[in-house]
Structures are given as structure tokens and as C-alpha cells.
PDB file of C-alpha atoms in Angstrom:
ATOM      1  CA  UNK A   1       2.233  14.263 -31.318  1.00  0.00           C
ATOM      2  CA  UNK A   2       4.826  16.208 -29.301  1.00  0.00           C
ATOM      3  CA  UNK A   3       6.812  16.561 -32.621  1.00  0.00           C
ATOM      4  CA  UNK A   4       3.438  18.517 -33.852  1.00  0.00           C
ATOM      5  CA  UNK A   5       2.943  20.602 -31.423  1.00  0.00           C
ATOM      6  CA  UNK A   6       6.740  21.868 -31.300  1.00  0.00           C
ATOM      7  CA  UNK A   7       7.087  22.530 -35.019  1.00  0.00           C
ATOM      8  CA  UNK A   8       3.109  24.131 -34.598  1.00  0.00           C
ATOM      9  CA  UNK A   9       4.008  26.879 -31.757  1.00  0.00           C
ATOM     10  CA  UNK A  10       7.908  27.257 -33.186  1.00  0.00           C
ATOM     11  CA  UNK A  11       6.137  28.345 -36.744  1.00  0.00           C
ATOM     12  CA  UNK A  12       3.651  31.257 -34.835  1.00  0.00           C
ATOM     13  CA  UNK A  13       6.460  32.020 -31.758  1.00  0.00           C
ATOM     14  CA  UNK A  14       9.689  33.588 -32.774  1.00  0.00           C
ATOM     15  CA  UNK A  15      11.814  33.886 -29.687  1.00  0.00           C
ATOM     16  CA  UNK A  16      14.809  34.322 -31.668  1.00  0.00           C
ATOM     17  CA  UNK A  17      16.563  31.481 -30.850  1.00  0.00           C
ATOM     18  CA  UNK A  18      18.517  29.941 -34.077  1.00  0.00           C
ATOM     19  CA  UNK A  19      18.692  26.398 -32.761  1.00  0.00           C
ATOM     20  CA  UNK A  20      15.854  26.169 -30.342  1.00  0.00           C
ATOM     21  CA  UNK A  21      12.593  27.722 -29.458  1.00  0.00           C
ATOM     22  CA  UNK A  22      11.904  27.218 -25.235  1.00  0.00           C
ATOM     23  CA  UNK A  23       8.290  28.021 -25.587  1.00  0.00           C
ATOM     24  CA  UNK A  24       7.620  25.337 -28.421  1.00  0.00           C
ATOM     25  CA  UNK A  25       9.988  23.110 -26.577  1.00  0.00           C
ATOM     26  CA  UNK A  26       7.606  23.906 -23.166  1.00  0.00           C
ATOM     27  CA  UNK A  27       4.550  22.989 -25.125  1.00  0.00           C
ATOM     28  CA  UNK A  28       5.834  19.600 -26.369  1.00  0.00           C
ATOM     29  CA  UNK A  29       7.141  18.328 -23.145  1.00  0.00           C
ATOM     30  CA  UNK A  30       3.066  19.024 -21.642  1.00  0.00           C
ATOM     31  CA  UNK A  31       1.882  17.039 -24.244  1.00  0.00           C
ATOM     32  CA  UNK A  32       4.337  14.192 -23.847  1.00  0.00           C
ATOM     33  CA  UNK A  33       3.762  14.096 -20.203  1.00  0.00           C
ATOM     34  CA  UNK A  34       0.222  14.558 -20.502  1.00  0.00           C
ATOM     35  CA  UNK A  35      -0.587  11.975 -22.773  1.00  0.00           C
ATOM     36  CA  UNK A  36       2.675   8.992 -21.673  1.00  0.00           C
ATOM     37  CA  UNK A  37       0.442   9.367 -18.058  1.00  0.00           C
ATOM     38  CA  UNK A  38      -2.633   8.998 -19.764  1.00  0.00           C
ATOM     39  CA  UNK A  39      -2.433   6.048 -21.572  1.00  0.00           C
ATOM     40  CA  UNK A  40      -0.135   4.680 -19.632  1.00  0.00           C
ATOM     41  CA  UNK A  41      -2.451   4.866 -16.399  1.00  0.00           C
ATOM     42  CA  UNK A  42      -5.225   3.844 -17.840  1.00  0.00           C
ATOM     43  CA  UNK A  43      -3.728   0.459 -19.404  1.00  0.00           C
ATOM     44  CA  UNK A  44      -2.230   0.334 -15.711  1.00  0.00           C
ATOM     45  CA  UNK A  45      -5.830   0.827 -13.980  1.00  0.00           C
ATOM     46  CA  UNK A  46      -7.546  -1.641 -16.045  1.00  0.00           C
ATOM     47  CA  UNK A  47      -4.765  -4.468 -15.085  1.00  0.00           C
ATOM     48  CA  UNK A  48      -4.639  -3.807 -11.740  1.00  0.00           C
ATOM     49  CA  UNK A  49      -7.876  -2.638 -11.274  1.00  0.00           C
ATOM     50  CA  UNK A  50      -7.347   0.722  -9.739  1.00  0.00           C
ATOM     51  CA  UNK A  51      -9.314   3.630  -9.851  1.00  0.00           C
ATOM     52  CA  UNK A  52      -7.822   5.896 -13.148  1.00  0.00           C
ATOM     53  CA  UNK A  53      -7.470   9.225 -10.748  1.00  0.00           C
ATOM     54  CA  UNK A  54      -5.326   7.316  -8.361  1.00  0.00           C
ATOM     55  CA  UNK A  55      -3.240   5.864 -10.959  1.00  0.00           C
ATOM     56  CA  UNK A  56      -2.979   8.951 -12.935  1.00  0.00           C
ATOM     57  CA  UNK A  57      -1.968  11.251 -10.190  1.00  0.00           C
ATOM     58  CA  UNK A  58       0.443   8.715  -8.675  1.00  0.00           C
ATOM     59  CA  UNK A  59       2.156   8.793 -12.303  1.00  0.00           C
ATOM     60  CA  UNK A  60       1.952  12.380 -13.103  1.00  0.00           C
ATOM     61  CA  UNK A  61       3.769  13.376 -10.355  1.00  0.00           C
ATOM     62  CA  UNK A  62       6.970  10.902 -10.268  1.00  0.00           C
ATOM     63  CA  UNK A  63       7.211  11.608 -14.339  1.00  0.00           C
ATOM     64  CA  UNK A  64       7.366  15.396 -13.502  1.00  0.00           C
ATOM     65  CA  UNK A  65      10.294  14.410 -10.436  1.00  0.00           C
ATOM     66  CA  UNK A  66      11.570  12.186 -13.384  1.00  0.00           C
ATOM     67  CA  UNK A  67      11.544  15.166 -16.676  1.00  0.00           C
ATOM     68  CA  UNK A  68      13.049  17.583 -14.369  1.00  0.00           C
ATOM     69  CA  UNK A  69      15.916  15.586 -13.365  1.00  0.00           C
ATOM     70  CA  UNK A  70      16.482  13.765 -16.380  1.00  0.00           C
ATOM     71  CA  UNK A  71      16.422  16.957 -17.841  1.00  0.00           C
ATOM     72  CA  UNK A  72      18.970  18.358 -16.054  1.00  0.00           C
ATOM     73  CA  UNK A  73      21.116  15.396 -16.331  1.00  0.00           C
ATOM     74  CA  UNK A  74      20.786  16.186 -19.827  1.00  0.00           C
ATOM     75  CA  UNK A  75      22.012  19.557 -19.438  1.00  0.00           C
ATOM     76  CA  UNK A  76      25.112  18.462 -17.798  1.00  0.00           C
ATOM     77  CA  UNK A  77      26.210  15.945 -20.020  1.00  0.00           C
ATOM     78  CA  UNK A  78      25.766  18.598 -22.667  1.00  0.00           C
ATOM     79  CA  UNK A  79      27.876  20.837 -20.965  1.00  0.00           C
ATOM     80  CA  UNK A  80      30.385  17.853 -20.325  1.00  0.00           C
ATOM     81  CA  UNK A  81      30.490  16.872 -23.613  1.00  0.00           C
ATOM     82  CA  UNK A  82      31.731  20.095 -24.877  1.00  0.00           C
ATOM     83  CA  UNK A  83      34.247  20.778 -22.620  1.00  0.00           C
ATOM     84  CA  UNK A  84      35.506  17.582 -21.909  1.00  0.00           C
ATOM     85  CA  UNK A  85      34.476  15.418 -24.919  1.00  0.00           C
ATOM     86  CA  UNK A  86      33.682  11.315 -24.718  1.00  0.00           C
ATOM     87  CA  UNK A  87      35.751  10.989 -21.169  1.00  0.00           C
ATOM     88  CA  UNK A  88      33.539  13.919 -19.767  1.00  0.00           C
ATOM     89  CA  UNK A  89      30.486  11.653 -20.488  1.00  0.00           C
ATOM     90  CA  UNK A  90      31.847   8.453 -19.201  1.00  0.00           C
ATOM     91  CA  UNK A  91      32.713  10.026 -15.814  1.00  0.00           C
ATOM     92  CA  UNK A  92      29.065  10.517 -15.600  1.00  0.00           C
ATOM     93  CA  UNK A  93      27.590   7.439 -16.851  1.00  0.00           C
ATOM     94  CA  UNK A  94      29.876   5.127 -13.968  1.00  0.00           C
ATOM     95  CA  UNK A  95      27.958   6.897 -10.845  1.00  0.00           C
ATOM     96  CA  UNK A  96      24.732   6.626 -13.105  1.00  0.00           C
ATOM     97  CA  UNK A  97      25.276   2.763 -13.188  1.00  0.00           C
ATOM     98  CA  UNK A  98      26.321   2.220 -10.094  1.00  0.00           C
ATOM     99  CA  UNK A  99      23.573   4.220  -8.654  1.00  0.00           C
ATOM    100  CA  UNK A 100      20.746   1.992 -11.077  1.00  0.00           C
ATOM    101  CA  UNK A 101      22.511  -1.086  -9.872  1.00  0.00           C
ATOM    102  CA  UNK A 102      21.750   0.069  -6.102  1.00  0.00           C
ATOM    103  CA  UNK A 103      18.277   0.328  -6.910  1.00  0.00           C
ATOM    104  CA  UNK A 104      17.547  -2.643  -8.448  1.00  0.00           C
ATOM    105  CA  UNK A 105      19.313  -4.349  -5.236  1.00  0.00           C
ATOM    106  CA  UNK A 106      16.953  -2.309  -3.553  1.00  0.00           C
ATOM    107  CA  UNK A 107      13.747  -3.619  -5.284  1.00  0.00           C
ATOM    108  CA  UNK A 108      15.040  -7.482  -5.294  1.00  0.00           C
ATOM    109  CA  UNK A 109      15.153  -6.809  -1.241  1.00  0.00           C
ATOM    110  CA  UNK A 110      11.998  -5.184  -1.023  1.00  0.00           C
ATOM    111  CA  UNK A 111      10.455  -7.853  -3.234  1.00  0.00           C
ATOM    112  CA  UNK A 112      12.458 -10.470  -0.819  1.00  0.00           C
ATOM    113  CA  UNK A 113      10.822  -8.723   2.300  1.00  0.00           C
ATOM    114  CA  UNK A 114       7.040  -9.239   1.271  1.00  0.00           C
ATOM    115  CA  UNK A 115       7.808 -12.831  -0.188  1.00  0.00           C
ATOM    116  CA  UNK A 116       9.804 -13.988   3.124  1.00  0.00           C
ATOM    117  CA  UNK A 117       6.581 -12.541   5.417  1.00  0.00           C
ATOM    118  CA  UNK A 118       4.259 -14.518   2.803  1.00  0.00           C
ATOM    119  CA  UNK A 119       5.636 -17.704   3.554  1.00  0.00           C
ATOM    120  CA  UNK A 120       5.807 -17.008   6.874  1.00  0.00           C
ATOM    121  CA  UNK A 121       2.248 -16.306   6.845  1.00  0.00           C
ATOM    122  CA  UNK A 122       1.582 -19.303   4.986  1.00  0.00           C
ATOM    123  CA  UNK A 123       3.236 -21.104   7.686  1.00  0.00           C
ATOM    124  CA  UNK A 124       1.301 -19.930  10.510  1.00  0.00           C
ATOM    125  CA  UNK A 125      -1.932 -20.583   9.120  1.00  0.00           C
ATOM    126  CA  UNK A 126      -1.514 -23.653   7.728  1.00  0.00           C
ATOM    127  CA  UNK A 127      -2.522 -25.532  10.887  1.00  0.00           C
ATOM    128  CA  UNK A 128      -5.853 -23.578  10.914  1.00  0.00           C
ATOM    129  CA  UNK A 129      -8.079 -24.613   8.003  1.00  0.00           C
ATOM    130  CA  UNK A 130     -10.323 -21.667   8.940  1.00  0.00           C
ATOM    131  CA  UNK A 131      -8.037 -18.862   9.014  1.00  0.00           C
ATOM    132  CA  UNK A 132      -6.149 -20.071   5.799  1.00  0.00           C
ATOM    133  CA  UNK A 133      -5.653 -17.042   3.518  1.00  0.00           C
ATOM    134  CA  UNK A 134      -6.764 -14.365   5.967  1.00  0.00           C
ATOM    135  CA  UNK A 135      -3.808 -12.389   6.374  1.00  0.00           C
ATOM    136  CA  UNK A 136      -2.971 -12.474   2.858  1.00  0.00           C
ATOM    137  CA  UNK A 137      -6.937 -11.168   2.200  1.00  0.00           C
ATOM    138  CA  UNK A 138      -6.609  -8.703   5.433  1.00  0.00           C
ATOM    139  CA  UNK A 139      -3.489  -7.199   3.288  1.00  0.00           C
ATOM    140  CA  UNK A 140      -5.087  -6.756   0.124  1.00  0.00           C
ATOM    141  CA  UNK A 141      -7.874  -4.693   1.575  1.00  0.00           C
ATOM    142  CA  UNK A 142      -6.044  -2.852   4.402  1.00  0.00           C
ATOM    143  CA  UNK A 143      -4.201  -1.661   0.943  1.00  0.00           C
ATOM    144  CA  UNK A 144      -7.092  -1.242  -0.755  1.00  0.00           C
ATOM    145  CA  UNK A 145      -8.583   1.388   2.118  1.00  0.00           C
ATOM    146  CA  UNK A 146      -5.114   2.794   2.205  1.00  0.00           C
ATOM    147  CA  UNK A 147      -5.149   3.167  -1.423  1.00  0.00           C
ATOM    148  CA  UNK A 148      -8.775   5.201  -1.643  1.00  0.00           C
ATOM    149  CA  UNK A 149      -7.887   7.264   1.838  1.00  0.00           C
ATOM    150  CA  UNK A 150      -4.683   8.561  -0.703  1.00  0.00           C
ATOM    151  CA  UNK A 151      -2.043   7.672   1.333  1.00  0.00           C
ATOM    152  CA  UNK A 152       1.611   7.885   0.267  1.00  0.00           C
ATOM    153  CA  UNK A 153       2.809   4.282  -1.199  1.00  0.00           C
ATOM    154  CA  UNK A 154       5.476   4.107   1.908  1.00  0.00           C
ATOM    155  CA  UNK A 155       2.416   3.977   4.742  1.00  0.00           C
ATOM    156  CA  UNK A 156       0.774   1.680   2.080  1.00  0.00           C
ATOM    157  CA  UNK A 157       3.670  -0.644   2.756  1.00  0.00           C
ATOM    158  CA  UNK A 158       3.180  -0.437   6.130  1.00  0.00           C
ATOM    159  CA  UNK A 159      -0.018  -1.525   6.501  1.00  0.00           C
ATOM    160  CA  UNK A 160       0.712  -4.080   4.052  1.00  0.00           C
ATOM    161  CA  UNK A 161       3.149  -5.690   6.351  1.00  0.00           C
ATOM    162  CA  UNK A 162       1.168  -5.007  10.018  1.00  0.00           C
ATOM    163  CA  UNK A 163      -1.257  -6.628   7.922  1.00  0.00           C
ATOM    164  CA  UNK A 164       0.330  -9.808   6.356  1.00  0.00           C
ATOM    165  CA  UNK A 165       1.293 -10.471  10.234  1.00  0.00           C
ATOM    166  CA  UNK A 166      -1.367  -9.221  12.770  1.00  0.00           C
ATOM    167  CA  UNK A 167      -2.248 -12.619  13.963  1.00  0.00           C
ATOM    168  CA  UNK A 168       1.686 -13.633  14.276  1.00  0.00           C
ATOM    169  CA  UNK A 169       0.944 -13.763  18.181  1.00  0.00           C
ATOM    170  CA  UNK A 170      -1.478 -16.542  17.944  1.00  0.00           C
ATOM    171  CA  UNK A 171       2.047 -18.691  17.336  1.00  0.00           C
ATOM    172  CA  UNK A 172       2.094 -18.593  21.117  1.00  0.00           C
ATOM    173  CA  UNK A 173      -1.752 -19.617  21.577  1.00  0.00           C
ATOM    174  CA  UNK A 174      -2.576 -23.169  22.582  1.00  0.00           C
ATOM    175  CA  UNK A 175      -3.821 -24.409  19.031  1.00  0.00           C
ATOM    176  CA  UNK A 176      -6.794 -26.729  20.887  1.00  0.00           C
ATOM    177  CA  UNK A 177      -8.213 -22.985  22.130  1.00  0.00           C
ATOM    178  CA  UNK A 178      -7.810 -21.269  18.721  1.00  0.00           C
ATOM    179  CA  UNK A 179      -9.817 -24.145  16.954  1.00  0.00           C
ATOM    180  CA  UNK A 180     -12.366 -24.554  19.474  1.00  0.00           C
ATOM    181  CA  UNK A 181     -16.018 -24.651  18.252  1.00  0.00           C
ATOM    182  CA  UNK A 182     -17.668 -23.950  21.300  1.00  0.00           C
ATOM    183  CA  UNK A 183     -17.968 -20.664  23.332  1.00  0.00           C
ATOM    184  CA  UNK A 184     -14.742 -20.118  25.210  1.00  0.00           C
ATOM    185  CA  UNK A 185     -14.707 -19.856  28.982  1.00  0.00           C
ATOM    186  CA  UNK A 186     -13.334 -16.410  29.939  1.00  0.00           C
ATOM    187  CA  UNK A 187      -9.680 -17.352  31.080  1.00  0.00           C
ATOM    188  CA  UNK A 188      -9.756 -18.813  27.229  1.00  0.00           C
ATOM    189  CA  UNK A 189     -10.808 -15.587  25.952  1.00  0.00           C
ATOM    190  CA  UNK A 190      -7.526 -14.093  27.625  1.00  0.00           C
ATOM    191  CA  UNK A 191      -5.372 -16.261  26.448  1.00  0.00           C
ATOM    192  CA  UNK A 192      -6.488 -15.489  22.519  1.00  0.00           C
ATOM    193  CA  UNK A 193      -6.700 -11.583  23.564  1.00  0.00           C
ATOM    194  CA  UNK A 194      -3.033 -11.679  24.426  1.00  0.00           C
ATOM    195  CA  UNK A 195      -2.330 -12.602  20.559  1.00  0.00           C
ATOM    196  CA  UNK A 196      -2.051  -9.137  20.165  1.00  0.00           C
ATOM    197  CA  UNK A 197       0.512  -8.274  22.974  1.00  0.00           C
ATOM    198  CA  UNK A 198       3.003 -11.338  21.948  1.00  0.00           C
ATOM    199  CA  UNK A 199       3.177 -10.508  17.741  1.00  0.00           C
ATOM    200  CA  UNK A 200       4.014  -6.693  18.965  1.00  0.00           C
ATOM    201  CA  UNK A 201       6.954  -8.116  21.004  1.00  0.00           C
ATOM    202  CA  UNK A 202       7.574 -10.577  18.461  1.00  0.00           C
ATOM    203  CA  UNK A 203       8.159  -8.231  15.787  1.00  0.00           C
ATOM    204  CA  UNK A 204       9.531  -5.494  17.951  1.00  0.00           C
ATOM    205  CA  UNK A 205      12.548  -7.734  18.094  1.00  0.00           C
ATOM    206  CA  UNK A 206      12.996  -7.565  14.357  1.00  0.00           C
ATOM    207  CA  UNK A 207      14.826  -3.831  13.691  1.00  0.00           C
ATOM    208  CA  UNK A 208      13.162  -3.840  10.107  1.00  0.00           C
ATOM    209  CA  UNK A 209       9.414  -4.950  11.687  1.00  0.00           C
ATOM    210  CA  UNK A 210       9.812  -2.638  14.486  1.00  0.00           C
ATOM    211  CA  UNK A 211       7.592   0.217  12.729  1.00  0.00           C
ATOM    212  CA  UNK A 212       4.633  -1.915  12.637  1.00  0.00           C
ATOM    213  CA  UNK A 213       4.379  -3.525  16.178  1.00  0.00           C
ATOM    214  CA  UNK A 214       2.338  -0.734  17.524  1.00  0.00           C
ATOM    215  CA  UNK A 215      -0.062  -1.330  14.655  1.00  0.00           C
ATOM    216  CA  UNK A 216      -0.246  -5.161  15.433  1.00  0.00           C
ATOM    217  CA  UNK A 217      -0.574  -4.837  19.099  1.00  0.00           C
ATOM    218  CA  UNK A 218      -3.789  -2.161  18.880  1.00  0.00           C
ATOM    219  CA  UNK A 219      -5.640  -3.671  15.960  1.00  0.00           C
ATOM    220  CA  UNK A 220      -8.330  -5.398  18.062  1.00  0.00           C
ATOM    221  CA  UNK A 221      -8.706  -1.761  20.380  1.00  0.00           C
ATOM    222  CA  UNK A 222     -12.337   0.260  19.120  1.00  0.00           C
ATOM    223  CA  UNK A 223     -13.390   3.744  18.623  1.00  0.00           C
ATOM    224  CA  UNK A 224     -15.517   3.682  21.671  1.00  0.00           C
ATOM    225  CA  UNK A 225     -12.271   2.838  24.061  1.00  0.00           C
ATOM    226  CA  UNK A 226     -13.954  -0.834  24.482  1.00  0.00           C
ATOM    227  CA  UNK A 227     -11.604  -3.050  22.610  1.00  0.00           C
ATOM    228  CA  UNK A 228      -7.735  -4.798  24.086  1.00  0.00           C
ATOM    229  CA  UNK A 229      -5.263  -4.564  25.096  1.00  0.00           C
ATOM    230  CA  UNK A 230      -5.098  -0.988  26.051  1.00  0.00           C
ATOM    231  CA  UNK A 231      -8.643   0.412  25.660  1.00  0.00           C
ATOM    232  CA  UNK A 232      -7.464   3.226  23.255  1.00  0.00           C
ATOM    233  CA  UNK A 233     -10.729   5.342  21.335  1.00  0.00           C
ATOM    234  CA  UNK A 234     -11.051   7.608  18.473  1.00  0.00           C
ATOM    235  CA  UNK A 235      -7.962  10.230  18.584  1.00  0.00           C
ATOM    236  CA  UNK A 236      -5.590   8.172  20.105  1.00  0.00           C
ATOM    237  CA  UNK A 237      -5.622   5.116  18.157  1.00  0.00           C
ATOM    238  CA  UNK A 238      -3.507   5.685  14.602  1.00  0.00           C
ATOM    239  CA  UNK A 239      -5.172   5.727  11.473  1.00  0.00           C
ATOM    240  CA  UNK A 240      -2.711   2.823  10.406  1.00  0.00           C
ATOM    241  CA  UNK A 241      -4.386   0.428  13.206  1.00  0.00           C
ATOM    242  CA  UNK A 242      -7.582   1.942  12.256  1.00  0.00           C
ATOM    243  CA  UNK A 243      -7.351   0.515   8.875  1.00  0.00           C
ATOM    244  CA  UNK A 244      -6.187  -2.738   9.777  1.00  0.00           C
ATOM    245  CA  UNK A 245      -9.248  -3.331  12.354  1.00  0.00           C
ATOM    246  CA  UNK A 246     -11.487  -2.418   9.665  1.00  0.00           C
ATOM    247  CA  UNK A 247      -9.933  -4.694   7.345  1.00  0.00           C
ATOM    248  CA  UNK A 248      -9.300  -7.591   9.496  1.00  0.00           C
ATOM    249  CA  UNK A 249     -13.388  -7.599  11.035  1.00  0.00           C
ATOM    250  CA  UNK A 250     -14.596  -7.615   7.456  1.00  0.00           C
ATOM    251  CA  UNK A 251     -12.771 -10.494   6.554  1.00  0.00           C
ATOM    252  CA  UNK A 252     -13.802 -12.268   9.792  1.00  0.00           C
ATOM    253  CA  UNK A 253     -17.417 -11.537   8.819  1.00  0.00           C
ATOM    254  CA  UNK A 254     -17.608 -12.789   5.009  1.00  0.00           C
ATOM    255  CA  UNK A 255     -15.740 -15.987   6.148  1.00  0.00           C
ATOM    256  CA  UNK A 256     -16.356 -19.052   7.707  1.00  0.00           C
ATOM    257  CA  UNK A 257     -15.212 -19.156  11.356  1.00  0.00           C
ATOM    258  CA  UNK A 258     -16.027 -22.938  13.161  1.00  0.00           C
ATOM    259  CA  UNK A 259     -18.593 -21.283  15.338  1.00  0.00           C
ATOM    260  CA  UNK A 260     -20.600 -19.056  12.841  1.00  0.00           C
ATOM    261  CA  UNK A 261     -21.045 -18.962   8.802  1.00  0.00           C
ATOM    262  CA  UNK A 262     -19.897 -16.381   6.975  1.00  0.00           C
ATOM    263  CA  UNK A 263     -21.933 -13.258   5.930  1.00  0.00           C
ATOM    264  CA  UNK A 264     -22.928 -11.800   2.542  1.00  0.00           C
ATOM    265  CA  UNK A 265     -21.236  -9.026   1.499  1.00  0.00           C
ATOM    266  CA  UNK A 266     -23.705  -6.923   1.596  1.00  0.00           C
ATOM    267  CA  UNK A 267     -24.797  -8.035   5.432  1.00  0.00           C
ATOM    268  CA  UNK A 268     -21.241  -7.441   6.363  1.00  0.00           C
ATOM    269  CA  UNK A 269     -20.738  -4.233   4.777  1.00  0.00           C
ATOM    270  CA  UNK A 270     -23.860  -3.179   6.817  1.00  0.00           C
ATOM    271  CA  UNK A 271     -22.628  -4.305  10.103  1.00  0.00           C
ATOM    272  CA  UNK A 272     -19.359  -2.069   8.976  1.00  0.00           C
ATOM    273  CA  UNK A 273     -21.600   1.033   8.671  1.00  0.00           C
ATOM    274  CA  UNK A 274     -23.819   0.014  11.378  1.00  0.00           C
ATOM    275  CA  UNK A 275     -20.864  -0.136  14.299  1.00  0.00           C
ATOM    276  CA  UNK A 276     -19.304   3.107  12.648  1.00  0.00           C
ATOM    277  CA  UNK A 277     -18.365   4.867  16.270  1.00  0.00           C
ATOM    278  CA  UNK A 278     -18.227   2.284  17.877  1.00  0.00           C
ATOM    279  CA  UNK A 279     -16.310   0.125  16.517  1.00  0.00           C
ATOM    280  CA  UNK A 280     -14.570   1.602  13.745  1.00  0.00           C
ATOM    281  CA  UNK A 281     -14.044   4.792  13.107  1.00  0.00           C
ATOM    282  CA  UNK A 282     -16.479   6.392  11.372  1.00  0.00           C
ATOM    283  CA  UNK A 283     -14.223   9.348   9.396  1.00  0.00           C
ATOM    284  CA  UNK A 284     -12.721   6.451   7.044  1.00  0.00           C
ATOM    285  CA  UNK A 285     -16.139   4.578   7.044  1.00  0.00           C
ATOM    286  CA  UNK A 286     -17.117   5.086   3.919  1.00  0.00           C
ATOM    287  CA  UNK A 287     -14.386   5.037   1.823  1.00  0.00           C
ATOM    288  CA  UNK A 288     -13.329   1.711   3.492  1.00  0.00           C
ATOM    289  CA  UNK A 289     -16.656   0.623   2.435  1.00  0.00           C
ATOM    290  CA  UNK A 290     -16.352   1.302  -1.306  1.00  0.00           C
ATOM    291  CA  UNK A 291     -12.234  -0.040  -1.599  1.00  0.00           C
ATOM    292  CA  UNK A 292     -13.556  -3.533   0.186  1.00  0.00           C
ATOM    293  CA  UNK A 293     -16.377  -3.907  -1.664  1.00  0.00           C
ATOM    294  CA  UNK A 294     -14.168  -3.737  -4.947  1.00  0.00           C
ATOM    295  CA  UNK A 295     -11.342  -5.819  -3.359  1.00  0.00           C
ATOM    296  CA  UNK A 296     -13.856  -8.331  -2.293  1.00  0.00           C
ATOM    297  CA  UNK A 297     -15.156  -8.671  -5.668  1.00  0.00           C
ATOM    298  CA  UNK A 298     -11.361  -8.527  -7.600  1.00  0.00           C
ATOM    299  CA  UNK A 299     -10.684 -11.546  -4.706  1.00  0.00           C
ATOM    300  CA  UNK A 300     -13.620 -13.243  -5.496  1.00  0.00           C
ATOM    301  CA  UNK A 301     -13.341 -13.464  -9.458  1.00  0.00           C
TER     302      UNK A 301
END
């Protein structure tokens, strides 16, 4: 298709170029970008079930960073080539495989990162029949509400991993309190409020978790200024944690808990809207609403 629409605007557009024609060559390159992003994020938002526009915009930008500097790698080697012949090219090609070799070390870590804080997750839940799964379902819709809000992928990571380890300071919580069925006497209540305060030291500890321990240790605070441990409201509390508490209550509501059942979705998603100022906060409201009720289903199936 690109092929057509060159040879189409070379045959009405003389530039007088012998070899080339820039204006054809212009046109082709829009159509090959246009339609590569197309189909390509539409196959990509029916397997991962992501709304097209997101997909699509997330792809048409990095294959414009991509044409452009491919392109003028291209125009280099050219250059290279002609003045310096087949050694002119290899001097290029070494740095180019070094630096492809640094980025797939790069994505093996990254991949590493997430899989080491899964297990760990894993790990801390699996003494807890009733919380098994939750941080792992907390993730996928605190990156789901990331996700709809636009955010750039690297805050989606971030949430990701405040997310896969928000309850981390329940480690130091006397397990015979965290199970308990019955209504916990105050000083109990204290001791699971400080959950928050011990996984922010935790992973402050950690240089490469240090980013998200504010996040952790304000995800139980509320827009109203009501919540622990510091009583932050509406401006001062990040959007990051903001996400996260919405993420993390709507999981607690549509699941089983050993002194309540779980809500429908449809109940919980109206306790969401319903606490919207006071709770959460009620500028990402709605779009958390619509990326949970899609996650929940895409969990559910």
C-alpha cells in the first residue's frame, strides 16, 4: 500500500529529483505508519483488552520516536558506506549491538523485578485464605485506573508495584488479629492501622522500592482528611495513593472478608460513587469507575 501511494504522488509531483521524489517518499511513510499502528493496535486491544484509542496513541507515538531515528540511522550508514565502504558500516553496527544487548538485559530485569515482588506477594498472603490474590487484583485495577486517567507507562509501573505490596506491613501484624472474625477492640484496630507505617519503612530500605513507600504508607488516608496515618485530604494526598485507595476498597468490597460477604459489583461500584469526597476523590471517580468495572469483568472470565 505504501508502494502505491509513492509511485501514485511520484507520477503527478515532479520535484526533479532523478533518484528520489521527498514528497512521494513523505506520503508513503504516513501511510505505513498510519496503517502498521492501526492494525497493529487493534489486534493488540482485542488481546489485551484495552481500549483501541489508548493502544493506538501509545503506538503512534513511539513508531514516530522510532521512523525518525531509524531514519536517521539510515542516513548515516548511507553516508558511511560511501565514504568508508563495508568497515564504515561495521563500526556502526558493534555500538548498535551492544546497545540492543543492554536493553534486553534491561527488560529480563524489569521482568525479574515484577516476578520477584509476585512471589513475594504470594508469600505474604498465603497464610490468609481471605486476602489470597488481593494484591495481585489491587494491581491489575490500580493499572487499569492508571491506564484510563492516561498516565505515562513509567507512573503505571509505579502504581503497579505500591500496589503488588501495600499490605507488606501486615508481615509485622499479629496473624490471630488479622484473621479475627469478630469486631476488634480499639488497641487491635491500632495495631492493623500501623500496617501502613511498617511496609513504608520496609520498602524505604530497599533503594529500588524507595519511590513507592510514600504511596504505601498513605493509601488508607481519605479525601475528607479522616483516614491514617497522617490525616492527609484532597490536594495533598498524590494522585498515585489516590488510585491505589480506590483500587484497594473496591476489591475489599466485591470480596469475602471473615466478618462480611462480599458485594455485587454493581453495589460496590455504588458505594464508590456514593463516598466520592469523602472518601475518594471524586476528580478520578468516574473514570475509576468505568476501568474497574472492565477489569473486574476481564478478572472474572
Amino acid at each position: 500500500m505504501s508502494g502505491m501511494v509513492y509511485n501514485f504522488f511520484n507520477s503527478i509531483i515532479n520535484v526533479g529529483f532523478e533518484f528520489y521524489n521527498p514528497i512521494a517518499g513523505a506520503a508513503a511513510l504516513v501511510t505505513y505508519i498510519l496503517l502498521n499502528t492501526f492494525f497493529m493496535s487493534e489486534l493488540m486491544s482485542i488481546l489485551l483488552k484495552e481500549k483501541f484509542s489508548y493502544v493506538w496513541s501509545s503506538n503512534f507515538f513511539s513508531m514516530m520516536i522510532n521512523v525518525v531515528l531509524v531514519g536517521l540511522l539510515g542516513i548515516v550508514l548511507a553516508f558511511s558506506y560511501n565514504s568508508y565502504g563495508i568497515g564504515g558500516l561495521l563500526l556502526f553496527f558493534i555500538p548498535l549491538l551492544l546497545a540492543r544487548y543492554t536493553f534486553k538485559l534491561y527488560l529480563d530485569m524489569r521482568k525479574n523485578y515484577f516476578d520477584t515482588m509476585n512471589v513475594l506477594v504470594r508469600a505474604i498472603e498465603a497464610s490468609d485464605p481471605y486476602t489470597s490474590g488481593h494484591s495481585l487484583r489491587v494491581s491489575a485495577y490500580s493499572e487499569a485506573i492508571a491506564k484510563q486517567l492516561g498516565l505515562p507507562q513509567g507512573k503505571i509501573d509505579v502504581i503497579k508495584s505500591a500496589a503488588l505490596l501495600h499490605d507488606i506491613g501486615k508481615i509485622g501484624i499479629d496473624k490471630n488479629i488479622l484473621n479475627k472474625t469478630e469486631r476488634l477492640k480499639d488497641e487491635e484496630f491500632e495495631a492493623i492501622k500501623s500496617h501502613t507505617e511498617i511496609g513504608a519503612t520496609i520498602v524505604a530500605d530497599l533503594s529500588y522500592l524507595a519511590n513507592i513507600s510514600d504511596i504505601i504508607r498513605h493509601h488508607h488516608e481519605r479525601n475528607d482528611g479522616k483516614g491514617y496515618p497522617d490525616g492527609l485530604s484532597h490536594n495533598n494526598i498524590p494522585l498515585e495513593t489516590s488510585i491505589l485507595t480506590i483500587a484497594d476498597s473496591f476489591d475489599a468490597m466485591t470480596t469475602n472478608r471473615p466478618y462480611r460477604h462480599s458485594l455485587s459489583l454493581e453495589d460496590a461500584l455504588s458505594e464508590m460513587k456514593k463516598n466520592a469526597g469523602t472518601q475518594f476523590n471524586p476528580d478520578i471517580i468516574d473514570d475509576s469507575i468505568t476501568a474497574l468495572r472492565n477489569t473486574y469483568y476481564n478478572l472474572s472470565e
